[in-house]
Amino acid sequence: MTSYNRKVSPIYEALDARNPKQAVKLCDAALKKASIPLVRALKAVALERMGRAEEATALAREEAAAVVKAPPIDDTVLSTLMIVFRAVGLVDEGGAMYEAAFQAEPDNTELAAKLFASHLRAEQYAKAQSLAMKMFKRPKGDEYVYWAVSCLVLQVDEMMSP
């Protein structure tokens, strides 16, 4: 087990055990030794679960900006931050985080998939379709045509709904 896993594993265990106070304590101890983006993201999750939404949101925003500015971008950190943004009702802000990450690494298909999903969650079907078409134009991008067609269907369905 690496030293990184030894630091992060107890934090996950505390969160799984529904003990966010212990998770924050473990995060603070780990962050005193080194600034690890995933630990900061997990601290934001723990803070949100403690009911300290403003503090969690501020930390998540700060960490999202830092992660996007320093490629290579760690998708695990972004996914963890998205948990916070969803929990506090800022899905659009989570989508903006993925958008900035995708702009920083436009060849990363995992980020493209996460960005596509965030557009769908926010019901931004036109943006999702546009992204799917960008991905389709790439070599070996044939599967993305299904994404684009699905978005068209969703847009039509949205127009037909009363």
PDB file of C-alpha atoms in Angstrom:
ATOM      1  CA  MET A   1       0.000   0.000   0.000  1.00  0.00           C
ATOM      2  CA  THR A   2       1.440   3.342  -0.999  1.00  0.00           C
ATOM      3  CA  SER A   3       1.723   6.276   1.359  1.00  0.00           C
ATOM      4  CA  TYR A   4      -0.936   8.086  -0.709  1.00  0.00           C
ATOM      5  CA  ASN A   5      -3.424   5.246  -0.149  1.00  0.00           C
ATOM      6  CA  ARG A   6      -2.563   5.147   3.552  1.00  0.00           C
ATOM      7  CA  LYS A   7      -3.518   8.808   3.856  1.00  0.00           C
ATOM      8  CA  VAL A   8      -6.726   8.623   1.829  1.00  0.00           C
ATOM      9  CA  SER A   9      -8.112   5.234   2.855  1.00  0.00           C
ATOM     10  CA  PRO A  10      -9.001   6.191   6.469  1.00  0.00           C
ATOM     11  CA  ILE A  11     -10.775   9.304   5.178  1.00  0.00           C
ATOM     12  CA  TYR A  12     -12.946   7.216   2.861  1.00  0.00           C
ATOM     13  CA  GLU A  13     -13.650   4.832   5.733  1.00  0.00           C
ATOM     14  CA  ALA A  14     -14.748   7.695   7.997  1.00  0.00           C
ATOM     15  CA  LEU A  15     -17.044   9.061   5.285  1.00  0.00           C
ATOM     16  CA  ASP A  16     -18.477   5.588   4.628  1.00  0.00           C
ATOM     17  CA  ALA A  17     -19.090   5.195   8.375  1.00  0.00           C
ATOM     18  CA  ARG A  18     -21.019   8.503   8.311  1.00  0.00           C
ATOM     19  CA  ASN A  19     -18.499  10.175  10.553  1.00  0.00           C
ATOM     20  CA  PRO A  20     -17.691  13.454   8.775  1.00  0.00           C
ATOM     21  CA  LYS A  21     -16.084  15.004  11.880  1.00  0.00           C
ATOM     22  CA  GLN A  22     -13.494  12.218  11.930  1.00  0.00           C
ATOM     23  CA  ALA A  23     -13.002  12.636   8.177  1.00  0.00           C
ATOM     24  CA  VAL A  24     -12.302  16.368   8.593  1.00  0.00           C
ATOM     25  CA  LYS A  25      -9.871  15.599  11.399  1.00  0.00           C
ATOM     26  CA  LEU A  26      -8.036  13.059   9.214  1.00  0.00           C
ATOM     27  CA  CYS A  27      -8.014  15.482   6.272  1.00  0.00           C
ATOM     28  CA  ASP A  28      -6.534  18.257   8.407  1.00  0.00           C
ATOM     29  CA  ALA A  29      -3.819  15.909   9.676  1.00  0.00           C
ATOM     30  CA  ALA A  30      -2.939  14.810   6.133  1.00  0.00           C
ATOM     31  CA  LEU A  31      -2.985  18.385   4.809  1.00  0.00           C
ATOM     32  CA  LYS A  32      -0.526  19.520   7.491  1.00  0.00           C
ATOM     33  CA  LYS A  33       2.046  17.193   5.934  1.00  0.00           C
ATOM     34  CA  ALA A  34       1.309  17.903   2.264  1.00  0.00           C
ATOM     35  CA  SER A  35      -1.316  19.592   0.128  1.00  0.00           C
ATOM     36  CA  ILE A  36      -3.029  16.712  -1.674  1.00  0.00           C
ATOM     37  CA  PRO A  37      -5.890  17.731  -3.999  1.00  0.00           C
ATOM     38  CA  LEU A  38      -7.953  14.598  -3.313  1.00  0.00           C
ATOM     39  CA  VAL A  39      -7.697  15.122   0.441  1.00  0.00           C
ATOM     40  CA  ARG A  40      -8.891  18.723   0.036  1.00  0.00           C
ATOM     41  CA  ALA A  41     -11.803  17.489  -2.100  1.00  0.00           C
ATOM     42  CA  LEU A  42     -12.693  14.862   0.507  1.00  0.00           C
ATOM     43  CA  LYS A  43     -12.566  17.538   3.194  1.00  0.00           C
ATOM     44  CA  ALA A  44     -15.108  19.542   1.186  1.00  0.00           C
ATOM     45  CA  VAL A  45     -17.378  16.467   1.055  1.00  0.00           C
ATOM     46  CA  ALA A  46     -17.030  15.967   4.811  1.00  0.00           C
ATOM     47  CA  LEU A  47     -17.769  19.633   5.515  1.00  0.00           C
ATOM     48  CA  GLU A  48     -20.901  19.467   3.377  1.00  0.00           C
ATOM     49  CA  ARG A  49     -22.061  16.364   5.234  1.00  0.00           C
ATOM     50  CA  MET A  50     -21.551  18.204   8.521  1.00  0.00           C
ATOM     51  CA  GLY A  51     -23.958  20.890   7.308  1.00  0.00           C
ATOM     52  CA  ARG A  52     -21.255  23.480   6.657  1.00  0.00           C
ATOM     53  CA  ALA A  53     -22.299  24.048   3.044  1.00  0.00           C
ATOM     54  CA  GLU A  54     -20.762  27.503   2.598  1.00  0.00           C
ATOM     55  CA  GLU A  55     -17.370  26.354   3.815  1.00  0.00           C
ATOM     56  CA  ALA A  56     -17.581  23.205   1.670  1.00  0.00           C
ATOM     57  CA  THR A  57     -18.568  25.196  -1.416  1.00  0.00           C
ATOM     58  CA  ALA A  58     -15.728  27.686  -0.953  1.00  0.00           C
ATOM     59  CA  LEU A  59     -13.207  24.872  -0.572  1.00  0.00           C
ATOM     60  CA  ALA A  60     -14.643  23.012  -3.580  1.00  0.00           C
ATOM     61  CA  ARG A  61     -14.470  26.131  -5.759  1.00  0.00           C
ATOM     62  CA  GLU A  62     -10.902  26.816  -4.683  1.00  0.00           C
ATOM     63  CA  GLU A  63      -9.820  23.237  -5.331  1.00  0.00           C
ATOM     64  CA  ALA A  64     -11.623  23.047  -8.692  1.00  0.00           C
ATOM     65  CA  ALA A  65      -9.778  26.145  -9.893  1.00  0.00           C
ATOM     66  CA  ALA A  66      -6.449  24.758  -8.689  1.00  0.00           C
ATOM     67  CA  VAL A  67      -6.940  21.341 -10.292  1.00  0.00           C
ATOM     68  CA  VAL A  68      -7.952  22.772 -13.659  1.00  0.00           C
ATOM     69  CA  LYS A  69      -4.913  25.074 -13.749  1.00  0.00           C
ATOM     70  CA  ALA A  70      -2.405  22.274 -13.105  1.00  0.00           C
ATOM     71  CA  PRO A  71      -2.631  19.515 -15.714  1.00  0.00           C
ATOM     72  CA  PRO A  72      -2.658  16.556 -15.776  1.00  0.00           C
ATOM     73  CA  ILE A  73      -6.162  16.773 -14.415  1.00  0.00           C
ATOM     74  CA  ASP A  74      -7.165  14.138 -11.877  1.00  0.00           C
ATOM     75  CA  ASP A  75     -10.673  12.930 -12.694  1.00  0.00           C
ATOM     76  CA  THR A  76     -11.060  11.434  -9.219  1.00  0.00           C
ATOM     77  CA  VAL A  77     -10.675  14.875  -7.663  1.00  0.00           C
ATOM     78  CA  LEU A  78     -13.180  16.407 -10.080  1.00  0.00           C
ATOM     79  CA  SER A  79     -15.708  13.631  -9.409  1.00  0.00           C
ATOM     80  CA  THR A  80     -15.297  14.143  -5.675  1.00  0.00           C
ATOM     81  CA  LEU A  81     -15.808  17.885  -6.036  1.00  0.00           C
ATOM     82  CA  MET A  82     -18.901  17.223  -8.146  1.00  0.00           C
ATOM     83  CA  ILE A  83     -20.406  15.414  -5.141  1.00  0.00           C
ATOM     84  CA  VAL A  84     -20.191  18.692  -3.219  1.00  0.00           C
ATOM     85  CA  PHE A  85     -21.582  20.806  -6.058  1.00  0.00           C
ATOM     86  CA  ARG A  86     -24.541  18.435  -6.496  1.00  0.00           C
ATOM     87  CA  ALA A  87     -25.237  18.301  -2.759  1.00  0.00           C
ATOM     88  CA  VAL A  88     -25.398  22.096  -2.435  1.00  0.00           C
ATOM     89  CA  GLY A  89     -27.459  22.496  -5.613  1.00  0.00           C
ATOM     90  CA  LEU A  90     -24.728  23.954  -7.815  1.00  0.00           C
ATOM     91  CA  VAL A  91     -24.828  21.447 -10.674  1.00  0.00           C
ATOM     92  CA  ASP A  92     -24.162  24.246 -13.189  1.00  0.00           C
ATOM     93  CA  GLU A  93     -20.985  25.184 -11.348  1.00  0.00           C
ATOM     94  CA  GLY A  94     -19.862  21.559 -11.456  1.00  0.00           C
ATOM     95  CA  GLY A  95     -20.510  21.593 -15.182  1.00  0.00           C
ATOM     96  CA  ALA A  96     -18.417  24.729 -15.554  1.00  0.00           C
ATOM     97  CA  MET A  97     -15.624  22.945 -13.675  1.00  0.00           C
ATOM     98  CA  TYR A  98     -15.739  20.042 -16.147  1.00  0.00           C
ATOM     99  CA  GLU A  99     -15.902  22.483 -19.049  1.00  0.00           C
ATOM    100  CA  ALA A 100     -12.730  24.244 -17.879  1.00  0.00           C
ATOM    101  CA  ALA A 101     -11.043  20.881 -17.342  1.00  0.00           C
ATOM    102  CA  PHE A 102     -11.992  19.735 -20.846  1.00  0.00           C
ATOM    103  CA  GLN A 103     -10.671  22.970 -22.334  1.00  0.00           C
ATOM    104  CA  ALA A 104      -7.388  22.384 -20.513  1.00  0.00           C
ATOM    105  CA  GLU A 105      -7.178  18.800 -21.819  1.00  0.00           C
ATOM    106  CA  PRO A 106      -9.288  18.606 -25.010  1.00  0.00           C
ATOM    107  CA  ASP A 107      -7.973  15.139 -25.928  1.00  0.00           C
ATOM    108  CA  ASN A 108      -9.184  13.560 -22.681  1.00  0.00           C
ATOM    109  CA  THR A 109     -12.234  11.481 -23.614  1.00  0.00           C
ATOM    110  CA  GLU A 110     -13.039  10.719 -19.957  1.00  0.00           C
ATOM    111  CA  LEU A 111     -13.418  14.430 -19.273  1.00  0.00           C
ATOM    112  CA  ALA A 112     -15.565  14.744 -22.396  1.00  0.00           C
ATOM    113  CA  ALA A 113     -17.873  12.023 -21.098  1.00  0.00           C
ATOM    114  CA  LYS A 114     -18.125  13.695 -17.678  1.00  0.00           C
ATOM    115  CA  LEU A 115     -18.815  17.069 -19.301  1.00  0.00           C
ATOM    116  CA  PHE A 116     -21.484  15.486 -21.500  1.00  0.00           C
ATOM    117  CA  ALA A 117     -23.134  13.939 -18.438  1.00  0.00           C
ATOM    118  CA  SER A 118     -23.042  17.246 -16.569  1.00  0.00           C
ATOM    119  CA  HIS A 119     -24.743  18.987 -19.519  1.00  0.00           C
ATOM    120  CA  LEU A 120     -27.453  16.336 -19.450  1.00  0.00           C
ATOM    121  CA  ARG A 121     -27.930  16.699 -15.672  1.00  0.00           C
ATOM    122  CA  ALA A 122     -28.359  20.445 -16.133  1.00  0.00           C
ATOM    123  CA  GLU A 123     -30.748  19.766 -19.051  1.00  0.00           C
ATOM    124  CA  GLN A 124     -28.488  21.696 -21.430  1.00  0.00           C
ATOM    125  CA  TYR A 125     -29.161  19.430 -24.383  1.00  0.00           C
ATOM    126  CA  ALA A 126     -27.893  21.835 -27.059  1.00  0.00           C
ATOM    127  CA  LYS A 127     -24.499  22.108 -25.321  1.00  0.00           C
ATOM    128  CA  ALA A 128     -24.383  18.331 -24.944  1.00  0.00           C
ATOM    129  CA  GLN A 129     -25.161  17.913 -28.645  1.00  0.00           C
ATOM    130  CA  SER A 130     -22.447  20.390 -29.593  1.00  0.00           C
ATOM    131  CA  LEU A 131     -19.894  18.489 -27.508  1.00  0.00           C
ATOM    132  CA  ALA A 132     -21.006  15.183 -29.028  1.00  0.00           C
ATOM    133  CA  MET A 133     -20.509  16.597 -32.518  1.00  0.00           C
ATOM    134  CA  LYS A 134     -16.997  17.802 -31.604  1.00  0.00           C
ATOM    135  CA  MET A 135     -16.170  14.334 -30.342  1.00  0.00           C
ATOM    136  CA  PHE A 136     -17.720  12.725 -33.434  1.00  0.00           C
ATOM    137  CA  LYS A 137     -15.406  14.704 -35.735  1.00  0.00           C
ATOM    138  CA  ARG A 138     -12.350  13.148 -34.103  1.00  0.00           C
ATOM    139  CA  PRO A 139     -10.719   9.989 -35.376  1.00  0.00           C
ATOM    140  CA  LYS A 140     -12.557   6.921 -34.054  1.00  0.00           C
ATOM    141  CA  GLY A 141     -15.394   9.153 -32.888  1.00  0.00           C
ATOM    142  CA  ASP A 142     -18.231   7.224 -34.496  1.00  0.00           C
ATOM    143  CA  GLU A 143     -19.860   6.246 -31.200  1.00  0.00           C
ATOM    144  CA  TYR A 144     -20.435   9.903 -30.359  1.00  0.00           C
ATOM    145  CA  VAL A 145     -23.009  10.248 -33.133  1.00  0.00           C
ATOM    146  CA  TYR A 146     -25.386   8.345 -30.821  1.00  0.00           C
ATOM    147  CA  TRP A 147     -24.799  10.969 -28.162  1.00  0.00           C
ATOM    148  CA  ALA A 148     -25.716  13.711 -30.641  1.00  0.00           C
ATOM    149  CA  VAL A 149     -28.847  11.903 -31.822  1.00  0.00           C
ATOM    150  CA  SER A 150     -29.930  11.291 -28.231  1.00  0.00           C
ATOM    151  CA  CYS A 151     -29.563  14.993 -27.525  1.00  0.00           C
ATOM    152  CA  LEU A 152     -31.700  15.846 -30.540  1.00  0.00           C
ATOM    153  CA  VAL A 153     -34.415  13.515 -29.265  1.00  0.00           C
ATOM    154  CA  LEU A 154     -34.216  15.090 -25.809  1.00  0.00           C
ATOM    155  CA  GLN A 155     -34.483  18.590 -27.303  1.00  0.00           C
ATOM    156  CA  VAL A 156     -37.554  17.610 -29.320  1.00  0.00           C
ATOM    157  CA  ASP A 157     -39.088  15.934 -26.293  1.00  0.00           C
ATOM    158  CA  GLU A 158     -38.479  19.080 -24.251  1.00  0.00           C
ATOM    159  CA  MET A 159     -40.178  21.231 -26.920  1.00  0.00           C
ATOM    160  CA  MET A 160     -43.188  18.913 -27.063  1.00  0.00           C
ATOM    161  CA  SER A 161     -43.700  18.824 -23.290  1.00  0.00           C
ATOM    162  CA  PRO A 162     -46.372  21.226 -22.028  1.00  0.00           C
TER     163      PRO A 162
END
